[in-house]
Amino acid sequence: MNAWMWAVFAVAAVVYGAVSIARNWRRERALTAQSQADEQAKTDALLRQITR
């Protein structure tokens, strides 16, 4: 019974870690996409000012 409980705990820890990593990865991707969009908007605004 004790070994079974440790096995369940180990599986739960691995699943929790995988979910945590997945959430962080998705958050980082979203922030990167937003940052790239912000930089593109700044570049477009500068180009519009220069070409006037």
PDB file of C-alpha atoms in Angstrom:
ATOM      1  CA  MET A   1       0.000   0.000   0.000  1.00  0.00           C
ATOM      2  CA  ASN A   2       2.816   2.388   0.826  1.00  0.00           C
ATOM      3  CA  ALA A   3       4.504   1.849  -2.559  1.00  0.00           C
ATOM      4  CA  TRP A   4       1.162   2.353  -4.293  1.00  0.00           C
ATOM      5  CA  MET A   5       0.654   5.680  -2.519  1.00  0.00           C
ATOM      6  CA  TRP A   6       4.120   6.841  -3.549  1.00  0.00           C
ATOM      7  CA  ALA A   7       3.394   5.856  -7.148  1.00  0.00           C
ATOM      8  CA  VAL A   8       0.158   7.871  -7.120  1.00  0.00           C
ATOM      9  CA  PHE A   9       2.013  10.830  -5.607  1.00  0.00           C
ATOM     10  CA  ALA A  10       4.745  10.598  -8.249  1.00  0.00           C
ATOM     11  CA  VAL A  11       2.213  10.511 -11.094  1.00  0.00           C
ATOM     12  CA  ALA A  12       0.333  13.462  -9.614  1.00  0.00           C
ATOM     13  CA  ALA A  13       3.572  15.438  -9.294  1.00  0.00           C
ATOM     14  CA  VAL A  14       4.544  14.735 -12.904  1.00  0.00           C
ATOM     15  CA  VAL A  15       1.101  15.753 -14.163  1.00  0.00           C
ATOM     16  CA  TYR A  16       1.150  18.927 -12.059  1.00  0.00           C
ATOM     17  CA  GLY A  17       4.606  19.804 -13.385  1.00  0.00           C
ATOM     18  CA  ALA A  18       3.573  19.187 -16.989  1.00  0.00           C
ATOM     19  CA  VAL A  19       0.490  21.388 -16.616  1.00  0.00           C
ATOM     20  CA  SER A  20       2.568  24.128 -15.009  1.00  0.00           C
ATOM     21  CA  ILE A  21       5.138  24.026 -17.811  1.00  0.00           C
ATOM     22  CA  ALA A  22       2.387  24.101 -20.446  1.00  0.00           C
ATOM     23  CA  ARG A  23       0.746  27.144 -18.837  1.00  0.00           C
ATOM     24  CA  ASN A  24       4.032  29.017 -18.609  1.00  0.00           C
ATOM     25  CA  TRP A  25       4.882  28.153 -22.223  1.00  0.00           C
ATOM     26  CA  ARG A  26       1.507  29.434 -23.447  1.00  0.00           C
ATOM     27  CA  ARG A  27       1.886  32.633 -21.399  1.00  0.00           C
ATOM     28  CA  GLU A  28       5.364  33.234 -22.808  1.00  0.00           C
ATOM     29  CA  ARG A  29       4.126  32.688 -26.381  1.00  0.00           C
ATOM     30  CA  ALA A  30       1.274  35.140 -25.838  1.00  0.00           C
ATOM     31  CA  LEU A  31       3.625  37.766 -24.387  1.00  0.00           C
ATOM     32  CA  THR A  32       6.093  37.275 -27.233  1.00  0.00           C
ATOM     33  CA  ALA A  33       3.345  37.672 -29.830  1.00  0.00           C
ATOM     34  CA  GLN A  34       2.081  40.828 -28.127  1.00  0.00           C
ATOM     35  CA  SER A  35       5.602  42.245 -27.915  1.00  0.00           C
ATOM     36  CA  GLN A  36       6.190  41.566 -31.610  1.00  0.00           C
ATOM     37  CA  ALA A  37       2.876  43.237 -32.489  1.00  0.00           C
ATOM     38  CA  ASP A  38       3.820  46.285 -30.397  1.00  0.00           C
ATOM     39  CA  GLU A  39       7.199  46.548 -32.102  1.00  0.00           C
ATOM     40  CA  GLN A  40       5.578  46.237 -35.532  1.00  0.00           C
ATOM     41  CA  ALA A  41       3.105  48.987 -34.658  1.00  0.00           C
ATOM     42  CA  LYS A  42       5.966  51.273 -33.544  1.00  0.00           C
ATOM     43  CA  THR A  43       7.865  50.562 -36.750  1.00  0.00           C
ATOM     44  CA  ASP A  44       4.793  51.275 -38.876  1.00  0.00           C
ATOM     45  CA  ALA A  45       4.158  54.554 -37.053  1.00  0.00           C
ATOM     46  CA  LEU A  46       7.777  55.654 -37.550  1.00  0.00           C
ATOM     47  CA  LEU A  47       7.653  54.773 -41.244  1.00  0.00           C
ATOM     48  CA  ARG A  48       4.447  56.786 -41.664  1.00  0.00           C
ATOM     49  CA  GLN A  49       6.109  59.805 -40.003  1.00  0.00           C
ATOM     50  CA  ILE A  50       9.213  59.507 -42.159  1.00  0.00           C
ATOM     51  CA  THR A  51       7.346  59.132 -45.437  1.00  0.00           C
ATOM     52  CA  ARG A  52       5.047  62.136 -44.930  1.00  0.00           C
TER      53      ARG A  52
END
